[in-house]
CSV table of N, CA and C in Angstrom, one decimal:
chain,number,residue,atom,x,y,z
A,1132,MET,N,-10.1,52.6,-43.9
A,1132,MET,CA,-9.6,52.2,-45.3
A,1132,MET,C,-10.1,53.6,-46.0
A,1133,LYS,N,-9.4,54.3,-46.9
A,1133,LYS,CA,-9.8,55.4,-47.6
A,1133,LYS,C,-10.1,55.1,-49.0
A,1134,GLU,N,-9.6,53.9,-49.4
A,1134,GLU,CA,-9.8,53.5,-50.9
A,1134,GLU,C,-10.3,52.0,-50.8
A,1135,LEU,N,-11.3,51.7,-51.8
A,1135,LEU,CA,-11.5,50.4,-52.0
A,1135,LEU,C,-10.7,49.2,-52.3
A,1136,SER,N,-9.6,49.8,-52.9
A,1136,SER,CA,-8.5,48.9,-53.0
A,1136,SER,C,-7.9,48.2,-51.8
A,1137,LEU,N,-8.0,49.0,-50.8
A,1137,LEU,CA,-7.3,48.6,-49.5
A,1137,LEU,C,-8.4,47.5,-48.8
A,1138,HIS,N,-9.7,47.6,-49.1
A,1138,HIS,CA,-10.8,46.6,-48.9
A,1138,HIS,C,-10.5,45.4,-49.6
A,1139,ILE,N,-10.3,45.6,-51.0
A,1139,ILE,CA,-9.9,44.5,-51.7
A,1139,ILE,C,-8.6,43.6,-51.2
A,1140,LEU,N,-7.6,44.2,-50.7
A,1140,LEU,CA,-6.5,43.6,-50.4
A,1140,LEU,C,-6.9,43.0,-49.0
A,1141,ASP,N,-7.5,43.5,-48.1
A,1141,ASP,CA,-8.0,42.9,-46.9
A,1141,ASP,C,-8.8,41.6,-47.2
A,1142,LEU,N,-9.6,41.6,-48.1
A,1142,LEU,CA,-10.5,40.4,-48.5
A,1142,LEU,C,-9.5,39.3,-49.0
A,1143,VAL,N,-8.5,39.8,-50.0
A,1143,VAL,CA,-7.6,38.8,-50.6
A,1143,VAL,C,-6.7,38.2,-49.5
A,1144,GLN,N,-6.4,38.9,-48.4
A,1144,GLN,CA,-5.6,38.4,-47.3
A,1144,GLN,C,-6.4,37.3,-46.7
A,1145,ASN,N,-7.7,37.7,-46.5
A,1145,ASN,CA,-8.6,36.7,-45.9
A,1145,ASN,C,-8.5,35.5,-46.7
A,1146,SER,N,-8.7,35.4,-47.8
A,1146,SER,CA,-8.7,34.3,-48.8
A,1146,SER,C,-7.4,33.5,-48.8
A,1147,ILE,N,-6.2,34.3,-48.6
A,1147,ILE,CA,-4.9,33.7,-48.4
A,1147,ILE,C,-4.9,32.8,-47.0
A,1148,GLN,N,-5.2,33.5,-46.0
A,1148,GLN,CA,-5.3,32.7,-44.8
A,1148,GLN,C,-6.3,31.6,-44.8
A,1149,ALA,N,-7.1,31.6,-45.8
A,1149,ALA,CA,-8.0,30.5,-45.8
A,1149,ALA,C,-7.5,29.3,-46.8
A,1150,ASN,N,-6.4,29.6,-47.0
A,1150,ASN,CA,-5.5,28.4,-48.0
A,1150,ASN,C,-5.9,28.5,-49.3
A,1151,ALA,N,-6.5,29.6,-49.9
A,1151,ALA,CA,-7.1,29.4,-51.3
A,1151,ALA,C,-5.8,29.5,-52.3
A,1152,GLY,N,-5.8,28.9,-53.2
A,1152,GLY,CA,-4.8,28.7,-54.4
A,1152,GLY,C,-5.3,29.5,-55.7
A,1153,LEU,N,-6.6,29.8,-55.7
A,1153,LEU,CA,-7.1,30.6,-56.7
A,1153,LEU,C,-8.1,31.7,-56.1
A,1154,ILE,N,-7.7,33.1,-56.6
A,1154,ILE,CA,-8.7,34.1,-55.9
A,1154,ILE,C,-9.0,34.9,-57.3
A,1155,GLY,N,-10.2,35.1,-57.3
A,1155,GLY,CA,-10.7,36.0,-58.3
A,1155,GLY,C,-11.1,37.4,-57.6
A,1156,ILE,N,-10.7,38.5,-58.5
A,1156,ILE,CA,-11.0,39.8,-58.0
A,1156,ILE,C,-11.7,40.5,-59.1
A,1157,CYS,N,-12.8,40.9,-59.0
A,1157,CYS,CA,-13.9,41.3,-60.2
A,1157,CYS,C,-14.6,42.7,-59.7
A,1158,ILE,N,-14.1,43.6,-60.7
A,1158,ILE,CA,-14.7,44.8,-60.5
A,1158,ILE,C,-15.7,45.0,-61.6
A,1159,ASP,N,-16.9,45.5,-61.3
A,1159,ASP,CA,-17.8,45.9,-62.5
A,1159,ASP,C,-18.4,47.4,-62.2
A,1160,GLU,N,-18.1,48.3,-63.0
A,1160,GLU,CA,-18.4,49.5,-63.0
A,1160,GLU,C,-19.7,49.7,-64.2
A,1161,ASN,N,-20.8,49.9,-63.6
A,1161,ASN,CA,-21.9,50.2,-64.7
A,1161,ASN,C,-22.4,51.5,-64.3
A,1162,ILE,N,-21.8,52.4,-64.9
A,1162,ILE,CA,-22.1,53.9,-64.8
A,1162,ILE,C,-23.5,54.3,-65.1
A,1163,LYS,N,-24.0,53.6,-66.3
A,1163,LYS,CA,-25.4,53.9,-66.8
A,1163,LYS,C,-26.5,53.4,-65.7
A,1164,ALA,N,-26.1,52.2,-65.0
A,1164,ALA,CA,-27.2,51.7,-63.9
A,1164,ALA,C,-26.7,52.3,-62.7
A,1165,ASP,N,-25.7,53.2,-62.3
A,1165,ASP,CA,-25.2,53.8,-61.1
A,1165,ASP,C,-24.7,52.6,-60.2
A,1166,SER,N,-24.0,51.8,-60.7
A,1166,SER,CA,-23.8,50.4,-59.9
A,1166,SER,C,-22.1,50.3,-60.1
A,1167,PHE,N,-21.5,50.0,-58.9
A,1167,PHE,CA,-20.2,49.7,-58.8
A,1167,PHE,C,-19.9,48.5,-57.8
A,1168,SER,N,-19.6,47.3,-58.4
A,1168,SER,CA,-19.6,46.3,-57.5
A,1168,SER,C,-18.1,45.6,-57.5
A,1169,ILE,N,-17.8,45.3,-56.3
A,1169,ILE,CA,-16.4,44.2,-56.1
A,1169,ILE,C,-17.0,43.0,-55.6
A,1170,THR,N,-16.2,42.0,-56.4
A,1170,THR,CA,-16.4,40.5,-56.0
A,1170,THR,C,-15.1,40.0,-55.6
A,1171,ILE,N,-15.0,39.3,-54.4
A,1171,ILE,CA,-13.6,38.6,-54.3
A,1171,ILE,C,-14.2,37.0,-54.0
A,1172,SER,N,-13.6,36.2,-54.9
A,1172,SER,CA,-14.0,34.7,-54.6
A,1172,SER,C,-12.7,34.0,-54.6
A,1173,ASP,N,-12.9,32.8,-53.8
A,1173,ASP,CA,-11.6,32.0,-53.8
A,1173,ASP,C,-12.1,30.5,-53.6
A,1174,ASN,N,-11.2,29.6,-53.7
A,1174,ASN,CA,-11.4,28.2,-53.5
A,1174,ASN,C,-10.8,27.8,-52.1
A,1175,GLY,N,-10.7,28.7,-51.1
A,1175,GLY,CA,-10.1,28.3,-49.9
A,1175,GLY,C,-10.9,27.4,-48.9
A,1176,SER,N,-10.8,27.4,-47.7
A,1176,SER,CA,-11.3,26.5,-46.7
A,1176,SER,C,-12.8,26.8,-46.6
A,1177,GLY,N,-13.2,28.0,-46.9
A,1177,GLY,CA,-14.7,28.4,-46.5
A,1177,GLY,C,-15.1,28.6,-45.1
A,1178,MET,N,-16.4,29.0,-45.0
A,1178,MET,CA,-16.8,29.2,-43.5
A,1178,MET,C,-18.0,28.5,-43.4
A,1179,SER,N,-18.2,28.2,-42.0
A,1179,SER,CA,-19.5,27.4,-41.6
A,1179,SER,C,-20.5,28.5,-41.5
A,1180,LYS,N,-21.9,28.1,-41.6
A,1180,LYS,CA,-22.9,28.9,-41.6
A,1180,LYS,C,-22.9,29.7,-40.1
A,1181,ASP,N,-22.3,29.1,-39.2
A,1181,ASP,CA,-22.3,29.8,-37.9
A,1181,ASP,C,-21.2,31.0,-38.1
A,1182,THR,N,-20.1,31.0,-38.7
A,1182,THR,CA,-19.2,31.8,-38.9
A,1182,THR,C,-19.7,33.0,-39.7
A,1183,ILE,N,-20.3,32.7,-40.9
A,1183,ILE,CA,-21.1,33.6,-41.8
A,1183,ILE,C,-21.9,34.5,-41.0
A,1184,ALA,N,-22.6,33.9,-40.0
A,1184,ALA,CA,-23.6,34.6,-39.3
A,1184,ALA,C,-22.9,35.8,-38.3
A,1185,LYS,N,-21.6,35.4,-37.9
A,1185,LYS,CA,-20.8,36.3,-37.1
A,1185,LYS,C,-19.9,37.2,-37.6
A,1186,ILE,N,-19.7,37.1,-39.0
A,1186,ILE,CA,-18.5,37.6,-39.7
A,1186,ILE,C,-18.6,39.2,-39.8
A,1187,LEU,N,-20.1,39.7,-39.6
A,1187,LEU,CA,-20.1,41.2,-39.8
A,1187,LEU,C,-20.0,41.8,-38.3
A,1188,ASP,N,-19.8,41.1,-37.2
A,1188,ASP,CA,-19.6,41.6,-36.2
A,1188,ASP,C,-18.1,42.0,-35.8
A,1189,PRO,N,-17.7,43.3,-35.8
A,1189,PRO,CA,-16.5,43.8,-35.5
A,1189,PRO,C,-15.7,43.3,-34.4
A,1190,PHE,N,-16.4,42.6,-33.5
A,1190,PHE,CA,-15.6,41.9,-32.3
A,1190,PHE,C,-15.5,40.5,-32.7
A,1191,PHE,N,-15.7,40.1,-33.7
A,1191,PHE,CA,-15.6,38.6,-34.0
A,1191,PHE,C,-14.5,38.4,-35.0
A,1192,THR,N,-13.4,37.5,-34.8
A,1192,THR,CA,-12.1,37.3,-35.7
A,1192,THR,C,-12.0,35.8,-35.6
A,1193,THR,N,-11.5,35.3,-36.7
A,1193,THR,CA,-11.0,33.9,-36.7
A,1193,THR,C,-9.5,34.0,-36.5
A,1194,LYS,N,-8.9,35.3,-36.5
A,1194,LYS,CA,-7.5,35.5,-36.3
A,1194,LYS,C,-7.0,35.5,-35.0
A,1195,ASN,N,-5.7,35.6,-34.9
A,1195,ASN,CA,-5.1,35.8,-33.5
A,1195,ASN,C,-5.1,37.2,-33.1
A,1196,LYS,N,-6.2,38.0,-33.1
A,1196,LYS,CA,-6.3,39.3,-32.6
A,1196,LYS,C,-7.8,39.6,-32.1
A,1197,LYS,N,-7.9,40.8,-31.4
A,1197,LYS,CA,-9.1,41.1,-30.9
A,1197,LYS,C,-10.4,41.4,-31.7
A,1198,THR,N,-10.3,42.0,-32.8
A,1198,THR,CA,-11.2,42.5,-33.6
A,1198,THR,C,-11.2,42.0,-35.1
A,1199,GLY,N,-12.1,41.8,-35.9
A,1199,GLY,CA,-12.2,41.8,-37.2
A,1199,GLY,C,-12.9,42.7,-38.0
A,1200,LEU,N,-12.1,43.9,-38.2
A,1200,LEU,CA,-12.8,45.1,-38.7
A,1200,LEU,C,-13.0,45.1,-40.2
A,1201,GLY,N,-12.3,44.2,-41.0
A,1201,GLY,CA,-12.2,44.3,-42.4
A,1201,GLY,C,-13.7,44.2,-43.0
A,1202,ILE,N,-14.5,43.2,-42.9
A,1202,ILE,CA,-15.6,43.0,-43.6
A,1202,ILE,C,-16.6,43.9,-42.9
A,1203,PRO,N,-16.7,44.1,-41.6
A,1203,PRO,CA,-17.5,45.2,-41.1
A,1203,PRO,C,-17.4,46.4,-41.8
A,1204,LEU,N,-16.2,46.9,-42.0
A,1204,LEU,CA,-16.0,48.4,-42.6
A,1204,LEU,C,-16.3,48.5,-43.9
A,1205,LEU,N,-16.1,47.3,-44.7
A,1205,LEU,CA,-16.5,47.4,-46.1
A,1205,LEU,C,-18.1,47.5,-46.0
A,1206,LYS,N,-18.7,46.8,-45.2
A,1206,LYS,CA,-20.2,46.8,-45.1
A,1206,LYS,C,-20.7,48.2,-44.9
A,1207,GLN,N,-19.9,48.8,-43.9
A,1207,GLN,CA,-20.5,50.3,-43.4
A,1207,GLN,C,-20.1,51.1,-44.6
A,1208,HIS,N,-19.1,50.9,-45.3
A,1208,HIS,CA,-18.6,51.8,-46.6
A,1208,HIS,C,-19.8,51.5,-47.8
A,1209,ALA,N,-19.9,50.3,-47.8
A,1209,ALA,CA,-21.0,50.1,-49.0
A,1209,ALA,C,-22.4,50.7,-48.6
A,1210,GLU,N,-22.7,50.5,-47.4
A,1210,GLU,CA,-24.2,51.2,-46.8
A,1210,GLU,C,-24.1,52.7,-47.1
A,1211,LEU,N,-23.0,53.3,-46.7
A,1211,LEU,CA,-22.9,54.8,-46.8
A,1211,LEU,C,-23.0,55.2,-48.4
A,1212,ALA,N,-22.6,54.4,-49.2
A,1212,ALA,CA,-22.8,54.7,-50.6
A,1212,ALA,C,-24.0,54.0,-51.3
A,1213,GLY,N,-25.0,53.8,-50.4
A,1213,GLY,CA,-26.2,53.2,-51.0
A,1213,GLY,C,-26.2,51.8,-51.3
A,1214,GLY,N,-25.4,51.2,-50.9
A,1214,GLY,CA,-25.2,49.7,-51.2
A,1214,GLY,C,-25.3,48.6,-50.0
A,1215,ASN,N,-24.7,47.4,-50.3
A,1215,ASN,CA,-24.8,46.4,-49.3
A,1215,ASN,C,-23.5,45.5,-49.7
A,1216,VAL,N,-23.4,44.3,-48.8
A,1216,VAL,CA,-22.3,43.4,-48.9
A,1216,VAL,C,-23.2,42.0,-48.7
A,1217,THR,N,-22.7,41.1,-49.6
A,1217,THR,CA,-23.1,39.9,-49.4
A,1217,THR,C,-22.0,38.7,-49.3
A,1218,ILE,N,-22.2,37.8,-48.5
A,1218,ILE,CA,-21.2,36.6,-48.4
A,1218,ILE,C,-21.9,35.3,-48.5
A,1219,GLN,N,-21.2,34.6,-49.4
A,1219,GLN,CA,-21.5,33.2,-49.7
A,1219,GLN,C,-20.4,32.3,-49.4
A,1220,SER,N,-20.5,31.3,-48.5
A,1220,SER,CA,-19.5,30.5,-48.3
A,1220,SER,C,-19.9,29.0,-48.1
A,1221,GLU,N,-19.0,28.1,-48.5
A,1221,GLU,CA,-19.3,26.8,-48.0
A,1221,GLU,C,-17.8,26.0,-47.7
A,1222,THR,N,-18.0,25.5,-46.5
A,1222,THR,CA,-16.9,24.8,-45.8
A,1222,THR,C,-16.1,23.8,-47.0
A,1223,ALA,N,-14.9,24.0,-47.1
A,1223,ALA,CA,-14.1,23.2,-47.9
A,1223,ALA,C,-14.3,23.5,-49.5
A,1224,LYS,N,-15.1,24.6,-49.6
A,1224,LYS,CA,-15.2,24.7,-51.1
A,1224,LYS,C,-14.8,26.3,-51.5
A,1225,GLY,N,-14.8,27.3,-50.5
A,1225,GLY,CA,-14.6,28.6,-50.8
A,1225,GLY,C,-15.6,29.8,-50.4
A,1226,THR,N,-15.2,30.8,-50.5
A,1226,THR,CA,-16.1,32.0,-50.1
A,1226,THR,C,-16.3,33.0,-51.4
A,1227,THR,N,-17.1,33.9,-51.4
A,1227,THR,CA,-17.4,34.7,-52.3
A,1227,THR,C,-18.1,36.1,-51.5
A,1228,VAL,N,-17.2,37.1,-51.5
A,1228,VAL,CA,-17.9,38.4,-50.9
A,1228,VAL,C,-18.1,39.3,-51.8
A,1229,LYS,N,-19.2,39.9,-51.9
A,1229,LYS,CA,-19.6,40.9,-53.2
A,1229,LYS,C,-20.1,42.3,-52.3
A,1230,ALA,N,-19.5,43.2,-52.6
A,1230,ALA,CA,-19.9,44.5,-52.3
A,1230,ALA,C,-20.5,45.4,-53.3
A,1231,ILE,N,-21.7,45.9,-53.3
A,1231,ILE,CA,-22.3,46.6,-54.3
A,1231,ILE,C,-22.6,48.0,-53.8
A,1232,LEU,N,-22.2,49.0,-54.6
A,1232,LEU,CA,-22.3,50.5,-54.2
A,1232,LEU,C,-22.8,51.2,-55.4
A,1233,ARG,N,-23.6,52.4,-55.0
A,1233,ARG,CA,-24.0,53.2,-56.2
A,1233,ARG,C,-22.6,54.1,-56.7
A,1234,HIS,N,-22.4,54.0,-57.9
A,1234,HIS,CA,-21.3,54.4,-58.6
A,1234,HIS,C,-21.2,56.0,-58.3
A,1235,ALA,N,-22.3,56.6,-58.5
A,1235,ALA,CA,-22.0,58.1,-58.4
A,1235,ALA,C,-22.3,58.7,-57.1
A,1236,HIS,N,-22.6,57.8,-56.1
A,1236,HIS,CA,-22.9,58.4,-54.8
A,1236,HIS,C,-21.6,59.0,-54.1
A,1237,PHE,N,-22.2,60.2,-53.5
A,1237,PHE,CA,-21.0,61.1,-52.9
A,1237,PHE,C,-20.0,60.3,-52.0
A,1238,ASP,N,-20.7,59.5,-51.1
A,1238,ASP,CA,-19.9,58.8,-50.2
A,1238,ASP,C,-18.9,57.4,-50.7
A,1239,ARG,N,-19.2,57.2,-52.0
A,1239,ARG,CA,-18.4,56.0,-52.6
A,1239,ARG,C,-16.9,56.5,-52.5
A,1240,GLN,N,-16.0,55.5,-51.7
A,1240,GLN,CA,-14.7,55.7,-51.9
A,1240,GLN,C,-14.2,55.5,-53.0
A,1241,PRO,N,-13.1,56.2,-53.6
A,1241,PRO,CA,-12.4,55.9,-54.9
A,1241,PRO,C,-11.8,54.5,-54.9
A,1242,LEU,N,-11.7,54.0,-56.1
A,1242,LEU,CA,-11.2,52.6,-56.3
A,1242,LEU,C,-9.8,52.6,-55.7
A,1243,GLY,N,-9.0,53.5,-56.0
A,1243,GLY,CA,-7.4,53.5,-55.5
A,1243,GLY,C,-6.7,52.9,-56.6
A,1244,ASP,N,-5.5,52.5,-56.2
A,1244,ASP,CA,-4.3,51.9,-57.0
A,1244,ASP,C,-4.6,50.6,-57.2
A,1245,MET,N,-5.4,49.8,-58.1
A,1245,MET,CA,-5.5,48.4,-58.5
A,1245,MET,C,-4.3,48.0,-59.0
A,1246,ILE,N,-3.5,48.7,-59.7
A,1246,ILE,CA,-2.3,48.2,-60.5
A,1246,ILE,C,-1.4,47.8,-59.3
A,1247,GLY,N,-1.1,48.8,-58.5
A,1247,GLY,CA,-0.3,48.5,-57.4
A,1247,GLY,C,-0.7,47.4,-56.3
A,1248,THR,N,-1.9,47.3,-56.1
A,1248,THR,CA,-2.5,46.3,-55.3
A,1248,THR,C,-2.2,44.8,-55.9
A,1249,PHE,N,-2.8,44.9,-57.2
A,1249,PHE,CA,-2.7,43.5,-57.9
A,1249,PHE,C,-1.3,43.1,-58.1
A,1250,THR,N,-0.3,43.9,-58.3
A,1250,THR,CA,1.2,43.5,-58.7
A,1250,THR,C,1.8,43.3,-57.4
A,1251,GLY,N,1.3,43.9,-56.1
A,1251,GLY,CA,2.0,43.7,-54.9
A,1251,GLY,C,1.6,42.3,-54.5
A,1252,LEU,N,0.2,42.0,-54.7
A,1252,LEU,CA,-0.1,40.5,-54.4
A,1252,LEU,C,0.6,39.4,-55.3
A,1253,ILE,N,0.9,39.8,-56.4
A,1253,ILE,CA,1.6,38.7,-57.2
A,1253,ILE,C,3.0,38.6,-56.7
A,1254,ARG,N,3.6,39.7,-56.1
A,1254,ARG,CA,4.9,39.8,-55.7
A,1254,ARG,C,5.0,39.0,-54.4
A,1255,ALA,N,3.9,39.3,-53.6
A,1255,ALA,CA,3.9,38.6,-52.2
A,1255,ALA,C,3.6,37.1,-52.3
A,1256,TYR,N,2.8,36.9,-53.3
A,1256,TYR,CA,2.2,35.5,-53.4
A,1256,TYR,C,2.2,34.7,-54.8
A,1257,PRO,N,3.4,34.7,-55.2
A,1257,PRO,CA,3.7,34.2,-56.6
A,1257,PRO,C,3.1,32.6,-56.7
A,1258,GLY,N,2.9,31.9,-55.6
A,1258,GLY,CA,2.4,30.5,-55.7
A,1258,GLY,C,0.8,30.5,-56.0
A,1259,ILE,N,0.2,31.6,-55.6
A,1259,ILE,CA,-1.3,31.7,-55.8
A,1259,ILE,C,-1.7,32.1,-57.2
A,1260,ASP,N,-2.7,31.6,-57.7
A,1260,ASP,CA,-3.2,32.1,-59.0
A,1260,ASP,C,-4.2,33.1,-58.9
A,1261,PHE,N,-4.2,34.3,-59.3
A,1261,PHE,CA,-5.1,35.4,-59.3
A,1261,PHE,C,-5.8,35.6,-60.7
A,1262,ILE,N,-7.0,35.9,-60.5
A,1262,ILE,CA,-7.7,36.4,-61.8
A,1262,ILE,C,-8.3,37.8,-61.6
A,1263,TYR,N,-7.7,38.8,-62.4
A,1263,TYR,CA,-8.2,40.2,-62.3
A,1263,TYR,C,-9.3,40.3,-63.5
A,1264,GLU,N,-10.5,40.7,-63.1
A,1264,GLU,CA,-11.5,41.1,-64.0
A,1264,GLU,C,-11.9,42.4,-63.8
A,1265,HIS,N,-12.1,43.3,-64.7
A,1265,HIS,CA,-12.5,44.7,-64.5
A,1265,HIS,C,-13.3,45.2,-65.8
A,1266,SER,N,-14.6,45.5,-65.6
A,1266,SER,CA,-15.4,46.0,-66.7
A,1266,SER,C,-15.8,47.4,-66.4
A,1267,VAL,N,-16.2,48.2,-67.4
A,1267,VAL,CA,-16.7,49.4,-67.3
A,1267,VAL,C,-18.0,49.5,-68.2
A,1268,ASN,N,-19.1,49.5,-68.0
A,1268,ASN,CA,-20.1,49.4,-69.0
A,1268,ASN,C,-20.0,48.2,-69.8
A,1269,GLU,N,-19.9,48.3,-71.0
A,1269,GLU,CA,-19.8,46.9,-71.9
A,1269,GLU,C,-18.3,46.6,-72.1
A,1270,LYS,N,-17.3,47.3,-71.8
A,1270,LYS,CA,-15.8,47.1,-72.2
A,1270,LYS,C,-15.2,46.3,-70.8
A,1271,SER,N,-14.6,45.2,-71.2
A,1271,SER,CA,-13.8,44.6,-70.1
A,1271,SER,C,-12.6,44.0,-70.3
A,1272,PHE,N,-11.8,43.8,-69.5
A,1272,PHE,CA,-10.5,42.9,-69.5
A,1272,PHE,C,-10.4,41.7,-68.4
A,1273,VAL,N,-9.5,40.9,-68.7
A,1273,VAL,CA,-9.4,39.8,-67.8
A,1273,VAL,C,-7.9,39.5,-67.8
A,1274,LEU,N,-7.3,39.3,-66.7
A,1274,LEU,CA,-5.9,38.9,-66.6
A,1274,LEU,C,-5.9,37.9,-65.6
A,1275,LYS,N,-5.2,36.6,-66.0
A,1275,LYS,CA,-5.0,35.4,-65.3
A,1275,LYS,C,-3.5,35.1,-65.0
A,1276,THR,N,-3.2,35.1,-63.9
A,1276,THR,CA,-1.8,34.7,-63.6
A,1276,THR,C,-1.4,33.5,-63.9
A,1277,SER,N,-2.2,32.5,-64.1
A,1277,SER,CA,-2.0,31.1,-64.3
A,1277,SER,C,-1.6,31.2,-66.0
A,1278,GLU,N,-2.2,31.9,-66.8
A,1278,GLU,CA,-1.8,32.1,-68.1
A,1278,GLU,C,-0.4,32.7,-68.4
A,1279,ILE,N,-0.3,33.9,-67.7
A,1279,ILE,CA,1.1,34.5,-67.7
A,1279,ILE,C,2.2,33.6,-67.3
A,1280,LYS,N,1.9,32.7,-66.2
A,1280,LYS,CA,3.2,31.8,-65.8
A,1280,LYS,C,3.3,30.8,-66.8
A,1281,GLU,N,2.0,30.3,-67.5
A,1281,GLU,CA,2.5,29.2,-68.5
A,1281,GLU,C,3.2,29.9,-69.6
A,1282,GLU,N,2.9,31.2,-70.1
A,1282,GLU,CA,3.7,31.6,-71.0
A,1282,GLU,C,5.3,32.0,-70.8
A,1283,LEU,N,5.5,32.1,-69.5
A,1283,LEU,CA,6.8,32.3,-69.1
A,1283,LEU,C,7.8,31.4,-69.0
A,1284,GLN,N,7.3,30.1,-69.2
A,1284,GLN,CA,8.1,28.9,-69.4
A,1284,GLN,C,9.4,28.8,-68.4
A,1285,GLY,N,9.0,29.0,-67.0
A,1285,GLY,CA,10.0,29.0,-66.1
A,1285,GLY,C,10.6,30.2,-65.4
A,1286,VAL,N,10.2,31.3,-66.2
A,1286,VAL,CA,10.7,32.6,-65.7
A,1286,VAL,C,9.8,32.9,-64.6
A,1287,PRO,N,10.5,33.3,-63.3
A,1287,PRO,CA,9.6,33.7,-62.1
A,1287,PRO,C,8.5,34.8,-62.6
A,1288,ILE,N,7.5,34.8,-62.1
A,1288,ILE,CA,6.4,35.7,-62.3
A,1288,ILE,C,6.8,36.9,-61.6
A,1289,VAL,N,7.6,36.8,-60.5
A,1289,VAL,CA,8.2,38.1,-59.7
A,1289,VAL,C,9.1,38.6,-60.1
A,1290,SER,N,9.7,38.1,-61.3
A,1290,SER,CA,11.0,39.0,-61.8
A,1290,SER,C,10.6,40.4,-62.3
A,1291,PRO,N,11.5,41.4,-62.1
A,1291,PRO,CA,11.0,42.9,-62.4
A,1291,PRO,C,10.4,43.1,-63.6
A,1292,GLU,N,11.1,42.2,-64.7
A,1292,GLU,CA,10.5,42.6,-66.2
A,1292,GLU,C,9.1,42.2,-66.2
A,1293,VAL,N,8.6,41.1,-65.9
A,1293,VAL,CA,7.4,40.6,-65.8
A,1293,VAL,C,6.3,41.3,-64.8
A,1294,ILE,N,6.8,41.7,-63.7
A,1294,ILE,CA,5.9,42.7,-63.0
A,1294,ILE,C,5.8,44.1,-63.8
A,1295,GLU,N,6.7,44.6,-64.5
A,1295,GLU,CA,6.5,45.7,-65.3
A,1295,GLU,C,5.7,45.5,-66.4
A,1296,PHE,N,5.7,44.3,-67.0
A,1296,PHE,CA,5.0,43.9,-68.2
A,1296,PHE,C,3.6,43.9,-67.7
A,1297,ILE,N,3.2,43.3,-66.6
A,1297,ILE,CA,1.8,43.3,-65.9
A,1297,ILE,C,1.5,44.6,-65.7
A,1298,LYS,N,2.3,45.4,-65.0
A,1298,LYS,CA,1.7,46.8,-64.9
A,1298,LYS,C,1.3,47.5,-66.3
A,1299,GLU,N,2.1,47.5,-67.3
A,1299,GLU,CA,1.7,48.1,-68.4
A,1299,GLU,C,0.6,47.4,-69.1
A,1300,MET,N,0.3,46.2,-69.1
A,1300,MET,CA,-0.8,45.5,-69.5
A,1300,MET,C,-2.0,46.0,-69.0
A,1301,MET,N,-1.9,46.2,-67.6
A,1301,MET,CA,-3.1,46.7,-66.7
A,1301,MET,C,-3.5,48.1,-67.2
A,1302,GLU,N,-2.3,49.0,-67.2
A,1302,GLU,CA,-2.5,50.4,-67.5
A,1302,GLU,C,-3.2,50.5,-68.8
A,1303,GLU,N,-2.8,49.9,-69.9
A,1303,GLU,CA,-3.3,50.0,-71.2
A,1303,GLU,C,-4.9,49.4,-71.2
A,1304,ASN,N,-5.0,48.3,-70.5
A,1304,ASN,CA,-6.4,47.8,-70.5
A,1304,ASN,C,-7.2,48.6,-69.7
A,1305,LEU,N,-6.9,49.2,-68.6
A,1305,LEU,CA,-7.7,50.0,-67.7
A,1305,LEU,C,-8.1,51.4,-68.5
A,1306,LYS,N,-7.2,52.0,-69.2
A,1306,LYS,CA,-7.3,53.0,-70.1
A,1306,LYS,C,-8.2,52.9,-71.1
A,1307,ALA,N,-8.1,51.8,-71.8
A,1307,ALA,CA,-9.0,51.3,-73.0
A,1307,ALA,C,-10.5,51.2,-72.4
A,1308,ILE,N,-10.7,50.5,-71.3
A,1308,ILE,CA,-12.3,50.3,-71.0
A,1308,ILE,C,-12.8,51.4,-70.2
A,1309,ASN,N,-11.9,52.6,-69.8
A,1309,ASN,CA,-12.4,53.9,-69.4
A,1309,ASN,C,-12.7,54.8,-70.4
A,1310,GLN,N,-12.5,54.6,-71.4
A,1310,GLN,CA,-12.8,55.6,-72.5
A,1310,GLN,C,-14.0,55.3,-73.1
A,1311,SER,N,-14.8,56.5,-73.1
A,1311,SER,CA,-16.2,56.4,-73.7
A,1311,SER,C,-16.2,56.1,-75.0
């Protein structure tokens, strides 16, 4: 995975497979503190302590395949960029995966296309509520699909006009928080 957005997509897909109805994606860039963190949290089925202990093993997976490379690769990329990954989970309550990296580290992967990633998730999973939070130093914005759905009064969130609105809103807000 060459971009952090692909790790985010992988983690969100894990949440979806754990039957999450609410998934939070939080990106916190603190340039002054040289910190870049990604937190994915969900209200899915969670994991047992035994599963959490095995989850960083690339040859362990709960899916119908031979390997579970997503979280081990994220851990490797975080460590290469001077950081780490933590996992908190409770059966029947959900999971939180947090990756912390050094913001200015040479080996930190670029974030990638979060607008495309987020709108792709909305299109693919319109029944799931997503919360996207992004902060850069003291500036931040939050987008909640539940609030957008409420305002739409029955118009599908996957309609092209709504997706374009979400893209434009994200572009404007990301530009605003990235300005010094």
